[in-house]
Structures are given as C-alpha cells and as structure tokens.
Amino acid sequence: MTLNFREFDKDSSDDSSEDDSDHEVSEMEQGVIDSSVDTEEDDENENNKDDQNSSDDSEDEVVKAIKAEKNKPRDHPPSIKTEDFIVDICFHPANNIIAIANIVGDVLLYEYSNDETNLLKTMELHLKACRDVEFDNNGVTMFTTAKDKAVMATDVESGKLKQCFENAHDEPVYKLFPLDCNKIVSGDDSGTVKLWDLRRQDPIFTIKIGEEYISDMITNDAQKYLVCAGGDGMLTSIDLKGSKIFSRSEQYDAELTCMGLFRSETKLLVGSSVGKFYLFNWKEFGLHSDEYIGQKHSIQCMIPITQNIVVSSGEDGILRAAHMFPQRQLGVVGQHSLPVEALDISHDGQYIASCSHDNDVKFWNISYFESIDSLIDVNHKHNKKKDMINNLPSSNIKNASDFFSGLV
C-alpha cells in the first residue's frame, strides 16, 4: 500500500522591501511592524507544524497497522515446498504429521507446528507416480497406490512394508478408501472396484461399475454402502455386505470428482468438473435432491469443515467456503497461484492443507468456522458475487475495506 503525503514547505523568503527614500518610518513604528511580522511568521510556523504533525499522525497510524499485521502471532504452519509434483496429501489421524505423495512414487512424512515443518522420513514406495495416500483410522498403517497398479500397506512408525498387492488391478489404481486397519477398497482407471483384506492375497470381491476412472469413494460409519463417483458422470453405490451394486444414479453431463458427508452423515455432497454441487440424501443415490453452482471452474476436491460448511477448490487455485443448508457462499479461505490438487483436514480440526501444481503445500487455520457456523444468518439476503471474493480470516489477502476500517 502506497500513501502519498503532501509536504509543506516553510516560506523563508522575505517580502520585497520598501524604498526608504519614499517612506520614512519612525523607530517606534518600525518596532510595531517588526513585531507584527514576527507574530505572523510565528503563527504560520505553528500552522505548518500542526499540519505536519497531522500528516505524521496519519503516517504513524498506517505504519502501526502494517506492523501489527506483520507482528501477529503465526496461527498456521509454514508452507512446504517440494522438488517434485505433489499428487495427494493426507493428515495423520492422531499426530501432527502430514503425508505428501509425489509424482516419482515417493511419500514424504512431515511433522508440523505453528512455527515450523520438519521432514521426518522419505519413503520410496512405488515405481511410478503415486495416485493416493491414506492412513487407517488409528494412524498405524499408511496405504498408497500408484500408476504402477500396486496397492501397498506400510507401517508408519518403522516405515516397513506390511503388505503389497502387486498388479492389484489390470489398469492403474486411481483411488483408495480404508474401511478399517485391515480392509481397504480400491478403484481404478477403468471403473473396477476391489475390496482387499491385508490378511489375504486375493481381493474379497471385484465389481465392474463403469468404463471411466473412479474419482472418489466414501461410506458412513455403518459401512453398509460404498458410494463411488466416476469420470462417466454417474454415482454408483455398492452393498459392501452383499458384495453387489445397490444403485446407480442418472448420468450427469460432467465428471463427478469429489464427495463429502454432512448433517450427521445424512447428506452426501458431490462436486463436478463444471463447478456444480449435487446434494443427495443418504441411501437415495439415484437422483440428487438439490444442486448449486459452486464456481465457474472445475471442482477438484472438497473437505467438510462442520456439519454445514464445506471448503472446495480446483482449477482456479482458490479455496472457497460455502454454507450448504441453505446454500450461500462465505468467501475465500486461501489461494494458490496454480490449480489445487487435494485438500485435507487435520486431526484436531484446526487446519486444512492444500497442495497445488506449484509443488507446494499450504496450511490454513480454519478454527474460526466453529464459531462462525452458529452465527451465520442464512436467511439474510446476501450479495453472492461479493461473497465469492470475500477474504475470510485464514486468507493471506486482506479485504481492503477491513484493513482501512481501523484507520478511519
């Protein structure tokens, strides 16, 4: 921010003198005139000083405001920059650790705090690009998959391989979803879903649900149905206990890219490549109950923050928050200069992390959402266009109106 201040120059030049031959002035009269001139000069000097002080005060307030912003205590970990393209990230479910999967097949484990991030270990797991990294619910085992078609289970503490399903699929595996410490579901590029148990080599079942890639998979606590989103624009649910397809949705005119559960797992939100959200009632996966325009660009990833609030991102690199019941935009949580590939939320709910095509991972403190959620007046009329670009407390960019409000 550049502020221009007007400079006041003191007038030190004397007025033109009178010719003594034309005007004779007595000593007393001269003394009165000199006294008057001195008084006027003193008054002018005082006025100039007052104006200068006023300018200095304004400048001091701006400087103070800028310094206050810079000196605020850090409320999120510093960013992580890597040498290789980041494909996926996953927070540990119990500790301050984040896993970063990259395009050369490695997984990097970082420990994070508000002050720093430290690389704990680098695991060279796959021969080709990693596609997905996930922890089990206890954080003991880390599951990974890659373009090399392998599904691996690795002990987090020791880094030792616990299980490896080589050539788990005929096509590269795109997505994993852990069910418990031993069972995991995998979906590949050609629409095949498999359920695995680490205690055996062969899959429990194999189901072909489509022809396109499986972009995301999700289930609830009951784990009766597994819902799969696909590149073919269809939502397919699988009866896990019956090992069969439960239902298929209508075919949408875009790829279905990501999913999240809300309202005590009674609502399923699905993002798409055309920037739309589709809302489904749980177990009613054939047709959505509502739809929203989330953004103009493709929604690549989403993460539920509260029972009502979702943060999503994608091609434009902007992390946006929205209240879904009823739907309204809340504003910008953060931003990257390039498209965002993945989002995740920390075990304590204090941070979300995002990775972009710029080979970086950024952290955002979103603890304020817990208090904001209950205060949002969803029935109040809002300016959607303004809300879409409103910068929330976690964003690195300040709203100009908010910044200058303290200076008025």
PDB file of C-alpha atoms in Angstrom, residues 112-259:
ATOM      1  CA  TYR A 112       4.263 -29.672  11.549  1.00  0.00           C
ATOM      2  CA  SER A 113       3.692 -26.985  14.168  1.00  0.00           C
ATOM      3  CA  ASN A 114       2.819 -23.305  14.065  1.00  0.00           C
ATOM      4  CA  ASP A 115       6.494 -22.419  13.882  1.00  0.00           C
ATOM      5  CA  GLU A 116       7.995 -24.978  11.516  1.00  0.00           C
ATOM      6  CA  THR A 117       7.666 -28.090   9.381  1.00  0.00           C
ATOM      7  CA  ASN A 118      10.280 -30.858   9.537  1.00  0.00           C
ATOM      8  CA  LEU A 119      10.824 -33.751   7.145  1.00  0.00           C
ATOM      9  CA  LEU A 120      10.664 -36.948   9.221  1.00  0.00           C
ATOM     10  CA  LYS A 121      11.288 -39.516   6.507  1.00  0.00           C
ATOM     11  CA  THR A 122      11.093 -40.188   2.801  1.00  0.00           C
ATOM     12  CA  MET A 123       9.561 -43.498   1.742  1.00  0.00           C
ATOM     13  CA  GLU A 124      10.429 -44.726  -1.744  1.00  0.00           C
ATOM     14  CA  LEU A 125       7.434 -46.972  -2.308  1.00  0.00           C
ATOM     15  CA  HIS A 126       6.293 -47.033  -5.926  1.00  0.00           C
ATOM     16  CA  LEU A 127       7.986 -47.316  -9.305  1.00  0.00           C
ATOM     17  CA  LYS A 128       5.627 -44.823 -10.902  1.00  0.00           C
ATOM     18  CA  ALA A 129       3.621 -41.772  -9.854  1.00  0.00           C
ATOM     19  CA  CYS A 130       1.644 -42.073  -6.636  1.00  0.00           C
ATOM     20  CA  ARG A 131      -2.088 -41.576  -7.065  1.00  0.00           C
ATOM     21  CA  ASP A 132      -3.383 -41.666  -3.480  1.00  0.00           C
ATOM     22  CA  VAL A 133      -2.161 -41.817   0.135  1.00  0.00           C
ATOM     23  CA  GLU A 134      -4.381 -42.622   3.135  1.00  0.00           C
ATOM     24  CA  PHE A 135      -3.965 -43.528   6.821  1.00  0.00           C
ATOM     25  CA  ASP A 136      -6.078 -46.084   8.637  1.00  0.00           C
ATOM     26  CA  ASN A 137      -8.260 -44.787  11.472  1.00  0.00           C
ATOM     27  CA  ASN A 138      -5.545 -45.376  14.086  1.00  0.00           C
ATOM     28  CA  GLY A 139      -2.698 -43.930  12.050  1.00  0.00           C
ATOM     29  CA  VAL A 140      -0.688 -47.150  12.393  1.00  0.00           C
ATOM     30  CA  THR A 141      -0.804 -48.121   8.715  1.00  0.00           C
ATOM     31  CA  MET A 142      -0.417 -45.964   5.627  1.00  0.00           C
ATOM     32  CA  PHE A 143      -1.988 -47.120   2.368  1.00  0.00           C
ATOM     33  CA  THR A 144      -0.724 -45.977  -1.034  1.00  0.00           C
ATOM     34  CA  THR A 145      -1.378 -46.690  -4.677  1.00  0.00           C
ATOM     35  CA  ALA A 146       0.225 -45.598  -7.910  1.00  0.00           C
ATOM     36  CA  LYS A 147       0.254 -45.779 -11.653  1.00  0.00           C
ATOM     37  CA  ASP A 148       2.291 -48.997 -11.278  1.00  0.00           C
ATOM     38  CA  LYS A 149      -1.010 -50.741 -10.339  1.00  0.00           C
ATOM     39  CA  ALA A 150       0.247 -51.715  -6.864  1.00  0.00           C
ATOM     40  CA  VAL A 151      -1.553 -51.197  -3.555  1.00  0.00           C
ATOM     41  CA  MET A 152       0.755 -51.043  -0.530  1.00  0.00           C
ATOM     42  CA  ALA A 153       0.337 -51.017   3.246  1.00  0.00           C
ATOM     43  CA  THR A 154       3.272 -49.528   5.187  1.00  0.00           C
ATOM     44  CA  ASP A 155       3.914 -49.318   8.928  1.00  0.00           C
ATOM     45  CA  VAL A 156       4.044 -45.610   9.759  1.00  0.00           C
ATOM     46  CA  GLU A 157       6.414 -45.884  12.720  1.00  0.00           C
ATOM     47  CA  SER A 158       9.046 -48.179  11.224  1.00  0.00           C
ATOM     48  CA  GLY A 159       8.498 -47.492   7.536  1.00  0.00           C
ATOM     49  CA  LYS A 160       8.461 -51.233   6.851  1.00  0.00           C
ATOM     50  CA  LEU A 161       6.194 -52.736   4.229  1.00  0.00           C
ATOM     51  CA  LYS A 162       3.319 -54.723   5.768  1.00  0.00           C
ATOM     52  CA  GLN A 163       1.586 -55.839   2.586  1.00  0.00           C
ATOM     53  CA  CYS A 164       1.939 -55.312  -1.143  1.00  0.00           C
ATOM     54  CA  PHE A 165      -0.668 -56.232  -3.722  1.00  0.00           C
ATOM     55  CA  GLU A 166       1.331 -56.163  -6.952  1.00  0.00           C
ATOM     56  CA  ASN A 167      -0.750 -55.741 -10.085  1.00  0.00           C
ATOM     57  CA  ALA A 168      -3.782 -55.256  -7.863  1.00  0.00           C
ATOM     58  CA  HIS A 169      -5.742 -54.081 -10.926  1.00  0.00           C
ATOM     59  CA  ASP A 170      -5.416 -54.542 -14.662  1.00  0.00           C
ATOM     60  CA  GLU A 171      -5.411 -50.746 -15.006  1.00  0.00           C
ATOM     61  CA  PRO A 172      -3.661 -48.118 -12.831  1.00  0.00           C
ATOM     62  CA  VAL A 173      -5.387 -47.564  -9.489  1.00  0.00           C
ATOM     63  CA  TYR A 174      -6.813 -44.070  -9.030  1.00  0.00           C
ATOM     64  CA  LYS A 175      -8.419 -44.038  -5.566  1.00  0.00           C
ATOM     65  CA  LEU A 176      -8.204 -45.802  -2.186  1.00  0.00           C
ATOM     66  CA  PHE A 177     -10.575 -45.822   0.774  1.00  0.00           C
ATOM     67  CA  PRO A 178      -9.630 -47.541   4.081  1.00  0.00           C
ATOM     68  CA  LEU A 179     -12.501 -49.234   5.895  1.00  0.00           C
ATOM     69  CA  ASP A 180     -10.523 -50.317   8.987  1.00  0.00           C
ATOM     70  CA  CYS A 181      -6.982 -51.311   9.943  1.00  0.00           C
ATOM     71  CA  ASN A 182      -7.106 -54.387   7.655  1.00  0.00           C
ATOM     72  CA  LYS A 183      -9.613 -53.665   4.908  1.00  0.00           C
ATOM     73  CA  ILE A 184      -9.308 -51.211   2.067  1.00  0.00           C
ATOM     74  CA  VAL A 185     -11.216 -50.516  -1.162  1.00  0.00           C
ATOM     75  CA  SER A 186      -9.514 -49.570  -4.427  1.00  0.00           C
ATOM     76  CA  GLY A 187     -10.882 -48.116  -7.651  1.00  0.00           C
ATOM     77  CA  ASP A 188      -9.037 -47.955 -10.984  1.00  0.00           C
ATOM     78  CA  ASP A 189      -8.984 -46.029 -14.248  1.00  0.00           C
ATOM     79  CA  SER A 190     -11.447 -48.353 -15.989  1.00  0.00           C
ATOM     80  CA  GLY A 191     -14.263 -48.415 -13.420  1.00  0.00           C
ATOM     81  CA  THR A 192     -13.334 -51.535 -11.442  1.00  0.00           C
ATOM     82  CA  VAL A 193     -13.681 -51.591  -7.625  1.00  0.00           C
ATOM     83  CA  LYS A 194     -11.995 -54.173  -5.360  1.00  0.00           C
ATOM     84  CA  LEU A 195     -12.186 -54.879  -1.636  1.00  0.00           C
ATOM     85  CA  TRP A 196      -8.937 -56.070  -0.005  1.00  0.00           C
ATOM     86  CA  ASP A 197      -8.015 -57.655   3.314  1.00  0.00           C
ATOM     87  CA  LEU A 198      -4.363 -57.365   4.358  1.00  0.00           C
ATOM     88  CA  ARG A 199      -4.533 -60.889   5.797  1.00  0.00           C
ATOM     89  CA  ARG A 200      -5.074 -62.476   2.393  1.00  0.00           C
ATOM     90  CA  GLN A 201      -3.625 -62.041  -1.101  1.00  0.00           C
ATOM     91  CA  ASP A 202      -6.765 -62.153  -3.218  1.00  0.00           C
ATOM     92  CA  PRO A 203      -9.487 -59.482  -3.158  1.00  0.00           C
ATOM     93  CA  ILE A 204     -12.711 -60.221  -1.269  1.00  0.00           C
ATOM     94  CA  PHE A 205     -14.714 -59.049  -4.281  1.00  0.00           C
ATOM     95  CA  THR A 206     -14.250 -57.390  -7.657  1.00  0.00           C
ATOM     96  CA  ILE A 207     -17.067 -55.331  -9.197  1.00  0.00           C
ATOM     97  CA  LYS A 208     -17.105 -53.534 -12.541  1.00  0.00           C
ATOM     98  CA  ILE A 209     -19.247 -50.401 -12.143  1.00  0.00           C
ATOM     99  CA  GLY A 210     -18.367 -48.416 -15.274  1.00  0.00           C
ATOM    100  CA  GLU A 211     -15.866 -47.679 -18.015  1.00  0.00           C
ATOM    101  CA  GLU A 212     -14.251 -44.497 -16.677  1.00  0.00           C
ATOM    102  CA  TYR A 213     -11.956 -43.804 -13.714  1.00  0.00           C
ATOM    103  CA  ILE A 214     -13.164 -43.941 -10.114  1.00  0.00           C
ATOM    104  CA  SER A 215     -12.561 -40.401  -8.872  1.00  0.00           C
ATOM    105  CA  ASP A 216     -13.689 -40.751  -5.254  1.00  0.00           C
ATOM    106  CA  MET A 217     -15.213 -43.240  -2.791  1.00  0.00           C
ATOM    107  CA  ILE A 218     -16.979 -42.734   0.517  1.00  0.00           C
ATOM    108  CA  THR A 219     -19.022 -44.549   3.159  1.00  0.00           C
ATOM    109  CA  ASN A 220     -20.528 -43.706   6.547  1.00  0.00           C
ATOM    110  CA  ASP A 221     -19.924 -45.176   9.991  1.00  0.00           C
ATOM    111  CA  ALA A 222     -22.280 -48.099   9.344  1.00  0.00           C
ATOM    112  CA  GLN A 223     -20.210 -49.086   6.286  1.00  0.00           C
ATOM    113  CA  LYS A 224     -23.141 -50.802   4.627  1.00  0.00           C
ATOM    114  CA  TYR A 225     -22.905 -48.864   1.360  1.00  0.00           C
ATOM    115  CA  LEU A 226     -19.833 -47.630  -0.506  1.00  0.00           C
ATOM    116  CA  VAL A 227     -20.576 -44.754  -2.863  1.00  0.00           C
ATOM    117  CA  CYS A 228     -18.315 -44.276  -5.898  1.00  0.00           C
ATOM    118  CA  ALA A 229     -18.093 -41.176  -8.099  1.00  0.00           C
ATOM    119  CA  GLY A 230     -16.815 -41.596 -11.620  1.00  0.00           C
ATOM    120  CA  GLY A 231     -15.469 -39.883 -14.677  1.00  0.00           C
ATOM    121  CA  ASP A 232     -18.522 -41.140 -16.563  1.00  0.00           C
ATOM    122  CA  GLY A 233     -20.759 -38.725 -14.616  1.00  0.00           C
ATOM    123  CA  MET A 234     -22.511 -41.437 -12.599  1.00  0.00           C
ATOM    124  CA  LEU A 235     -22.806 -42.145  -8.889  1.00  0.00           C
ATOM    125  CA  THR A 236     -22.756 -45.866  -8.079  1.00  0.00           C
ATOM    126  CA  SER A 237     -23.364 -47.370  -4.650  1.00  0.00           C
ATOM    127  CA  ILE A 238     -22.149 -50.838  -3.651  1.00  0.00           C
ATOM    128  CA  ASP A 239     -23.633 -53.037  -0.940  1.00  0.00           C
ATOM    129  CA  LEU A 240     -20.438 -53.961   0.909  1.00  0.00           C
ATOM    130  CA  LYS A 241     -22.006 -56.797   2.874  1.00  0.00           C
ATOM    131  CA  GLY A 242     -23.791 -58.236  -0.142  1.00  0.00           C
ATOM    132  CA  SER A 243     -20.839 -57.589  -2.484  1.00  0.00           C
ATOM    133  CA  LYS A 244     -23.112 -56.238  -5.211  1.00  0.00           C
ATOM    134  CA  ILE A 245     -24.245 -52.981  -6.792  1.00  0.00           C
ATOM    135  CA  PHE A 246     -27.002 -51.301  -4.773  1.00  0.00           C
ATOM    136  CA  SER A 247     -27.971 -48.422  -7.095  1.00  0.00           C
ATOM    137  CA  ARG A 248     -26.871 -46.191  -9.954  1.00  0.00           C
ATOM    138  CA  SER A 249     -27.668 -42.537 -10.441  1.00  0.00           C
ATOM    139  CA  GLU A 250     -28.743 -40.814 -13.605  1.00  0.00           C
ATOM    140  CA  GLN A 251     -25.837 -39.843 -15.834  1.00  0.00           C
ATOM    141  CA  TYR A 252     -24.726 -36.245 -15.368  1.00  0.00           C
ATOM    142  CA  ASP A 253     -23.258 -34.049 -18.094  1.00  0.00           C
ATOM    143  CA  ALA A 254     -19.894 -33.769 -16.322  1.00  0.00           C
ATOM    144  CA  GLU A 255     -17.350 -35.825 -14.425  1.00  0.00           C
ATOM    145  CA  LEU A 256     -18.178 -36.336 -10.739  1.00  0.00           C
ATOM    146  CA  THR A 257     -14.926 -35.510  -8.980  1.00  0.00           C
ATOM    147  CA  CYS A 258     -15.256 -35.481  -5.168  1.00  0.00           C
ATOM    148  CA  MET A 259     -17.642 -36.137  -2.252  1.00  0.00           C
TER     149      MET A 259
END
